Amino acid sequence: MTETESIAYDVVVLGAGPVGENVADRTRAAGLTTAVVESELVGGECSYWACMPSKALLRPVIAQADALRLPGLAQAVQGPLDTAAVLARRNYFTSDWKDDGQVAWLDGISADLYRGHGRLAGPRTVTVTGPDGTLTTLTARHAVAVSTGTRAQLPDLPGLAEVKPWTSREATSAQQAPGRLIVVGGGVVATEMATAWQALGSRVTLLVRGKGLLNRMEPFAGEFVADALKEAGVDVRTGTSVRSVTRENGTVVAVTDSGDRIEADEILFATGRVPHTDDIGLDTVGLEPGSWLLVDDTLLVEGTDWLYAVGDVNHRALLTHQGKYQARIAGAAIAARVAGTPLLDAPWGAHVATADHHAVPQVVFTEPEAAAVGLSLAEAEEAGHRVRAVDVEFSSVAGAGLYADGYKGRARMVVDLETEILHGVTFVGPGVGELIHSATIAVAGEVPISRLWHAVPSYPTLSEVWLRLLEAYRG
């Protein structure tokens, strides 16, 4: 192993996914020299194995489902999707798993890229083992930001490694549809991939340990999605756990806790994520390898004055857009501390990620879509708020009927009875992903019902559901 001399930067970023890229963007904008370390592809999980490829797979599925509900168009889109064309378009959106464009972007902001495995080697120090074994030492004058994200968590089943199960990476990058696919899990990855691969020609069996799907959203969201998956042909089995998995002559055999034997060509485990921190040198700075990194609202790791943890690795909100938000906050906080300017750390200040606690939006790109921001009814009640939930069916909205014949969907807002601001909003139905930002503004902005009454939705759009919700609340 060849060792180079130590190179100093103002900031060193460990991980070049969208979160690390945004930290670098903000620190470079503040005039701070910045190094970025990446062991895989610049652009990270989201660009190549998560957000982008999964949504590229799902978009034709959703578009066809919408078209099939429109007389005059439905006959033109009958029949199966062109799976090869869908996969080719997915490949395009991942740049065929090449990161030249992302590297060029880093070059454009004058951040220095170091390819290789980065590890902390004490305070403000990162060592990078390059592909050729060269060891480079980077020192940070001011901050190191860990943005290494998460990886798929697999259950502790004997012999699972020999089965070669799919994780989210294989599910979003497969180059052909398996004839039969078992999906284990009931969350976002499980429901989205069940939706996609069933439409692309696989016979999907969805095994869910709990009582329903999407258990972090309002219960009705998971119910709508479950009904649609069943209607599409997915075999949805709730209250079911996998007891054993083997691969026999190329065929996956899963045995459930009830003794059912299910055969498939592939099996996808979408059963959670763990922090990608087991081999990044946390022990050299007194932290536990493999742990989530606890941070304050400026994203500074507790007990340090130089180490930041940004994105999924801090376990605050495991969503790309929320990680990028944290990155913008962390970059601004680092710059303020370096400059010695006052830290604006009151709630909703420029240097704190307050939205992580109160206004986290999410869209699940199933068919129908489910979207939510803020607290569910149960979460609001558990937090001690006096609240009222108001539900409206989208069938009461003219825009829904125009969107598609037989449109099915529901909206809920959770209203604080003392302040009449919204703690949370949930939509489920075709196209609702594009509605959620209005709800995010209402929740983050703490806009009271009295002012929302004057926010007039255009007619005839899906957004008119806001008027129906307000009318239902006011009576």
XYZ file of C-alpha atoms in Angstrom:
475
model
C 0.000 0.000 0.000
C 1.383 3.367 -1.038
C 0.740 6.313 1.254
C 0.565 9.910 0.041
C 1.080 13.057 2.081
C -1.784 14.556 4.007
C -3.945 17.050 2.125
C -5.899 19.722 4.000
C -9.393 21.031 3.188
C -11.888 23.160 5.050
C -14.518 20.420 4.765
C -14.364 16.712 3.960
C -17.580 14.963 2.900
C -17.783 11.185 3.262
C -20.265 9.901 0.676
C -21.188 11.399 -2.704
C -24.868 10.597 -2.933
C -27.347 13.448 -3.359
C -26.925 14.370 0.307
C -23.142 14.560 0.187
C -23.333 16.415 -3.114
C -25.597 19.046 -1.548
C -23.341 19.477 1.483
C -20.447 20.066 -0.904
C -22.506 22.473 -2.997
C -23.347 24.622 0.021
C -19.846 24.636 1.509
C -18.313 25.473 -1.864
C -20.867 28.262 -2.317
C -19.613 29.644 0.995
C -16.050 29.625 -0.333
C -14.857 26.634 1.708
C -12.466 24.161 0.084
C -14.195 20.790 -0.009
C -13.185 17.190 -0.675
C -15.746 14.483 -1.421
C -14.999 10.778 -0.901
C -16.994 8.032 -2.662
C -16.420 4.269 -2.823
C -19.053 3.526 -5.487
C -20.842 5.788 -7.983
C -21.080 9.540 -7.548
C -24.800 10.169 -7.236
C -25.336 7.401 -4.713
C -28.213 5.055 -3.983
C -30.939 7.414 -5.153
C -29.529 7.896 -8.631
C -28.757 4.272 -9.464
C -30.669 1.878 -7.182
C -33.565 3.724 -5.569
C -35.503 6.911 -6.427
C -34.658 7.347 -10.094
C -34.771 3.750 -11.390
C -37.801 2.800 -9.293
C -39.829 5.766 -10.510
C -38.733 5.116 -14.094
C -40.122 1.591 -13.701
C -43.350 2.838 -12.151
C -44.209 5.766 -14.410
C -45.444 3.645 -17.369
C -47.453 1.500 -14.948
C -49.222 4.538 -13.506
C -49.705 6.196 -16.901
C -51.322 3.076 -18.343
C -53.585 2.690 -15.308
C -54.761 6.287 -15.747
C -55.298 5.799 -19.485
C -57.357 2.639 -18.935
C -59.870 4.720 -16.965
C -60.512 7.097 -19.875
C -63.041 6.171 -22.580
C -61.643 7.049 -25.978
C -58.142 6.170 -24.834
C -58.568 2.897 -22.969
C -58.828 0.773 -26.117
C -55.555 2.170 -27.426
C -53.563 1.059 -24.379
C -54.938 -2.435 -23.887
C -52.460 -5.244 -23.516
C -49.212 -5.654 -21.601
C -46.512 -3.055 -21.238
C -43.428 -3.360 -23.422
C -41.167 -4.585 -20.634
C -37.962 -4.279 -22.642
C -38.750 -0.653 -23.526
C -39.570 0.183 -19.895
C -36.307 -1.349 -18.714
C -34.355 0.468 -21.418
C -35.847 3.797 -20.330
C -34.989 2.911 -16.727
C -31.397 2.267 -17.836
C -31.336 5.695 -19.460
C -32.341 7.380 -16.210
C -29.510 5.615 -14.373
C -27.046 6.628 -17.128
C -26.420 2.888 -17.518
C -24.852 2.977 -14.057
C -22.104 5.366 -15.135
C -21.452 8.516 -13.138
C -19.648 10.732 -15.655
C -22.346 13.412 -15.516
C -22.342 13.546 -11.717
C -18.548 13.738 -11.634
C -18.687 16.631 -14.103
C -21.129 18.400 -11.777
C -18.706 18.055 -8.847
C -15.957 19.419 -11.064
C -18.241 22.319 -11.942
C -18.482 23.446 -8.315
C -14.714 22.877 -7.814
C -15.112 20.132 -5.212
C -12.297 17.560 -5.284
C -13.385 13.923 -5.675
C -11.453 11.067 -4.080
C -12.552 7.612 -5.190
C -12.083 4.866 -2.664
C -13.116 3.683 0.782
C -13.090 6.546 3.268
C -12.631 6.022 6.991
C -12.309 8.372 9.907
C -8.849 8.162 11.478
C -9.355 10.418 14.446
C -10.804 13.919 14.803
C -10.999 15.870 11.536
C -9.063 13.167 9.675
C -10.196 10.834 6.882
C -8.096 8.200 5.158
C -9.036 7.066 1.653
C -7.981 3.673 0.331
C -8.084 4.010 -3.434
C -8.943 1.262 -5.945
C -5.216 0.714 -6.526
C -4.462 0.493 -2.804
C -3.053 4.002 -2.518
C -3.726 5.531 0.906
C -4.543 9.241 0.987
C -5.003 11.187 4.205
C -7.383 14.145 4.200
C -7.550 16.567 7.092
C -10.473 18.914 7.670
C -9.769 22.323 9.133
C -13.380 22.738 10.186
C -15.767 19.843 9.517
C -16.240 16.287 8.340
C -19.741 15.420 7.093
C -20.740 11.744 7.073
C -23.313 11.102 4.335
C -22.850 7.375 3.790
C -26.556 6.519 3.925
C -27.978 3.073 4.551
C -28.043 -0.386 3.065
C -30.726 -3.059 2.925
C -31.328 -5.088 6.064
C -31.752 -8.818 5.531
C -33.405 -11.111 8.094
C -31.427 -13.699 10.015
C -32.565 -16.770 8.096
C -30.244 -19.805 7.834
C -28.780 -20.217 4.359
C -30.202 -16.945 3.040
C -26.898 -15.891 1.472
C -26.871 -19.031 -0.693
C -30.343 -18.142 -2.004
C -28.949 -14.836 -3.358
C -32.068 -12.824 -2.526
C -32.919 -9.530 -4.132
C -32.657 -6.326 -2.148
C -33.864 -2.963 -3.402
C -30.733 -2.766 -5.570
C -31.500 -5.900 -7.560
C -35.206 -5.028 -7.726
C -34.529 -1.669 -9.352
C -31.706 -2.783 -11.663
C -32.871 -6.207 -12.952
C -32.627 -6.525 -16.728
C -35.598 -8.863 -17.126
C -38.812 -9.588 -15.278
C -38.781 -12.812 -13.270
C -41.675 -15.119 -14.054
C -42.554 -15.371 -10.364
C -41.452 -12.965 -7.646
C -41.931 -13.112 -3.890
C -41.778 -9.727 -2.163
C -41.316 -9.743 1.606
C -42.346 -6.538 3.369
C -45.185 -4.039 3.505
C -43.464 -0.683 3.226
C -42.565 1.649 0.394
C -40.023 -0.530 -1.428
C -42.208 -3.622 -1.133
C -45.388 -1.989 -2.416
C -43.691 -0.034 -5.209
C -41.753 -3.040 -6.494
C -44.802 -5.299 -6.261
C -46.676 -2.706 -8.334
C -43.919 -2.420 -10.925
C -43.004 -6.049 -11.480
C -46.593 -7.316 -11.526
C -47.284 -4.832 -14.343
C -44.076 -5.805 -16.138
C -45.078 -9.457 -16.344
C -44.139 -11.118 -13.065
C -46.570 -13.076 -10.905
C -46.023 -11.393 -7.549
C -46.730 -12.746 -4.082
C -46.495 -10.073 -1.365
C -45.841 -11.389 2.149
C -46.537 -8.847 4.895
C -45.761 -9.597 8.527
C -48.148 -6.956 9.869
C -51.863 -6.416 9.431
C -51.587 -4.022 6.515
C -49.422 -2.023 4.142
C -47.663 1.322 4.598
C -48.026 1.260 8.374
C -46.308 4.634 8.795
C -49.208 6.343 7.025
C -52.882 6.585 7.879
C -54.384 3.064 7.772
C -56.688 3.889 4.867
C -53.697 4.621 2.605
C -52.441 1.062 2.919
C -55.956 -0.291 2.445
C -56.404 1.523 -0.872
C -53.010 0.314 -2.094
C -53.654 -3.267 -0.971
C -57.001 -3.362 -2.786
C -55.391 -2.078 -5.984
C -52.538 -4.588 -5.809
C -55.019 -7.421 -5.420
C -57.072 -6.105 -8.337
C -53.882 -6.040 -10.444
C -53.259 -9.703 -9.667
C -50.805 -9.557 -6.763
C -51.307 -12.282 -4.144
C -51.262 -10.164 -0.958
C -50.906 -12.130 2.277
C -50.895 -10.151 5.520
C -50.011 -11.514 8.948
C -47.444 -13.741 7.278
C -43.778 -14.249 8.141
C -41.126 -16.215 6.247
C -39.742 -19.103 8.290
C -37.207 -20.441 5.806
C -35.902 -19.850 2.285
C -34.009 -22.222 0.023
C -33.141 -22.363 -3.657
C -33.746 -25.757 -5.222
C -32.594 -26.307 -8.804
C -32.797 -22.576 -9.417
C -36.245 -22.176 -7.861
C -36.713 -20.173 -4.665
C -38.832 -21.935 -2.064
C -40.170 -19.850 0.822
C -41.963 -21.514 3.718
C -44.200 -19.293 5.846
C -44.936 -19.515 9.543
C -48.264 -21.156 8.680
C -46.464 -23.863 6.703
C -47.355 -22.609 3.228
C -44.732 -23.378 0.582
C -44.340 -20.689 -2.091
C -42.159 -21.123 -5.169
C -40.684 -18.309 -7.248
C -37.812 -17.403 -9.519
C -36.620 -14.593 -7.236
C -37.351 -13.301 -3.747
C -37.063 -9.649 -2.703
C -36.590 -8.756 0.945
C -37.736 -5.191 1.581
C -37.559 -5.413 5.354
C -35.797 -2.250 6.434
C -32.510 -0.385 6.281
C -29.410 -0.235 8.478
C -26.825 2.571 8.664
C -23.804 2.280 6.406
C -21.413 3.062 9.268
C -19.854 -0.274 10.178
C -16.532 0.355 8.417
C -16.010 4.124 8.389
C -13.772 4.417 11.450
C -16.334 5.539 14.014
C -14.347 3.771 16.729
C -11.449 6.194 16.161
C -13.622 9.071 17.413
C -15.351 7.256 20.259
C -18.494 6.190 18.392
C -19.952 2.728 17.848
C -19.339 1.176 14.409
C -22.590 0.286 12.676
C -24.659 2.727 14.715
C -26.997 5.504 13.693
C -25.368 8.872 14.325
C -27.323 11.086 16.704
C -27.286 14.766 15.798
C -28.702 18.081 16.929
C -30.850 20.177 14.625
C -27.783 21.690 12.930
C -26.815 18.099 12.025
C -23.776 18.201 14.337
C -23.068 14.798 15.905
C -23.740 14.904 19.621
C -20.583 15.334 21.701
C -18.504 16.808 18.852
C -17.835 20.254 17.431
C -16.618 19.130 13.990
C -18.466 15.953 12.910
C -21.769 16.199 11.039
C -24.073 13.345 10.027
C -26.423 14.211 7.204
C -29.165 12.206 5.486
C -30.326 8.672 6.212
C -27.306 7.950 8.401
C -28.790 10.038 11.240
C -32.140 8.184 11.142
C -34.212 11.377 11.303
C -36.088 10.966 8.020
C -34.962 8.308 5.537
C -35.949 10.166 2.379
C -33.743 11.656 -0.331
C -35.477 15.024 -0.399
C -35.282 15.307 3.382
C -31.586 14.407 3.318
C -30.949 17.090 0.723
C -32.796 19.564 2.936
C -30.586 18.562 5.858
C -27.547 18.996 3.604
C -28.530 22.568 2.796
C -28.992 23.259 6.515
C -25.715 21.572 7.487
C -23.765 23.413 4.802
C -25.153 26.730 5.977
C -24.424 25.880 9.623
C -20.846 24.872 8.825
C -20.312 28.104 6.893
C -21.767 30.214 9.715
C -19.570 28.558 12.321
C -16.470 29.005 10.171
C -17.291 32.673 9.587
C -18.128 33.258 13.239
C -21.527 34.706 12.382
C -24.536 34.179 14.663
C -26.147 30.768 14.374
C -29.850 31.088 13.551
C -30.887 28.038 15.555
C -34.366 28.949 16.765
C -37.068 26.646 15.324
C -37.403 27.193 11.565
C -34.144 29.162 11.537
C -31.695 29.050 8.632
C -29.318 26.704 10.458
C -31.696 24.073 11.890
C -33.599 21.217 10.237
C -36.902 21.858 12.010
C -38.962 20.271 9.231
C -37.555 16.867 10.230
C -39.813 17.027 13.276
C -42.954 18.647 11.905
C -43.274 18.618 8.111
C -41.725 15.585 6.437
C -43.472 14.855 3.097
C -43.473 11.510 1.329
C -44.993 10.092 -1.835
C -45.404 6.366 -2.443
C -45.562 5.840 -6.201
C -47.903 2.880 -6.190
C -51.126 2.765 -8.185
C -52.938 4.582 -6.613
C -50.353 6.946 -5.170
C -50.230 7.659 -1.443
C -48.834 10.913 -0.118
C -48.553 12.356 3.363
C -46.882 15.132 5.321
C -46.629 15.744 9.055
C -48.345 13.612 11.689
C -50.997 10.961 11.255
C -54.025 11.090 13.535
C -52.537 8.429 15.825
C -49.174 10.214 15.978
C -50.800 13.556 16.779
C -52.859 12.028 19.580
C -49.825 10.190 20.936
C -47.927 13.497 20.988
C -50.628 14.933 23.231
C -52.333 17.258 20.750
C -56.092 17.857 20.886
C -56.974 17.150 17.289
C -59.776 16.344 14.908
C -59.395 14.337 11.717
C -61.451 15.401 8.710
C -61.900 12.910 5.854
C -63.192 13.551 2.347
C -63.625 11.152 -0.557
C -62.199 12.421 -3.836
C -65.479 11.441 -5.503
C -66.825 14.751 -4.128
C -64.348 16.675 -6.319
C -65.253 17.428 -9.931
C -61.607 17.302 -10.968
C -61.352 13.682 -9.827
C -64.197 12.617 -12.096
C -62.544 14.388 -15.004
C -59.157 12.854 -14.163
C -60.489 9.324 -14.568
C -63.743 7.419 -14.635
C -64.322 5.627 -11.352
C -61.642 7.646 -9.564
C -61.146 6.271 -6.029
C -59.292 8.167 -3.324
C -59.474 9.834 0.044
C -58.001 12.873 1.789
C -57.513 13.534 5.485
C -56.323 16.559 7.399
C -55.498 16.472 11.103
C -56.421 19.793 12.704
C -55.262 21.125 16.074
C -58.436 22.153 17.903
C -56.706 24.916 19.881
C -54.741 26.675 17.144
C -56.623 25.409 14.069
C -53.372 24.703 12.251
C -52.727 21.421 10.468
C -50.523 18.767 12.041
C -50.764 16.445 9.064
C -52.372 15.746 5.703
C -52.729 12.463 3.800
C -53.933 11.864 0.251
C -54.422 8.573 -1.556
C -55.559 8.318 -5.171
C -54.259 8.645 -8.734
C -52.055 11.695 -9.229
C -52.025 12.842 -5.600
C -48.230 12.990 -5.455
C -48.441 16.395 -7.127
C -50.855 17.628 -4.443
C -48.636 17.024 -1.443
C -46.515 20.162 -1.705
C -49.518 22.372 -1.043
C -50.072 20.359 2.134
C -46.382 20.638 3.024
C -46.589 24.432 2.764
C -49.702 24.470 4.961
C -48.078 22.292 7.633
C -44.600 23.855 7.580
C -46.053 27.356 7.413
C -48.543 26.628 10.217
C -51.232 28.225 8.080
C -54.483 28.392 10.088
C -57.834 27.236 8.792
C -59.025 30.842 8.717
C -56.369 31.742 6.134
C -56.607 28.473 4.177
C -60.255 29.353 3.601
C -58.987 32.200 1.387
C -56.612 29.957 -0.616
C -59.014 29.304 -3.485
C -58.351 26.114 -5.478
C -58.764 26.247 -9.236
C -61.807 24.541 -10.731
C -61.963 21.801 -11.877
C -58.791 20.302 -10.409
C -57.925 17.647 -7.860
C -56.765 20.512 -5.628
C -60.404 21.363 -4.969
C -60.230 18.597 -2.361
C -58.864 21.361 -0.101
C -62.187 23.198 -0.296
C -64.086 20.009 0.478
C -61.841 19.392 3.530
C -62.342 22.930 4.830
C -66.097 22.755 4.284
C -66.231 19.450 6.155
C -64.271 20.940 9.053
C -66.410 24.076 9.292
C -69.666 22.200 8.818
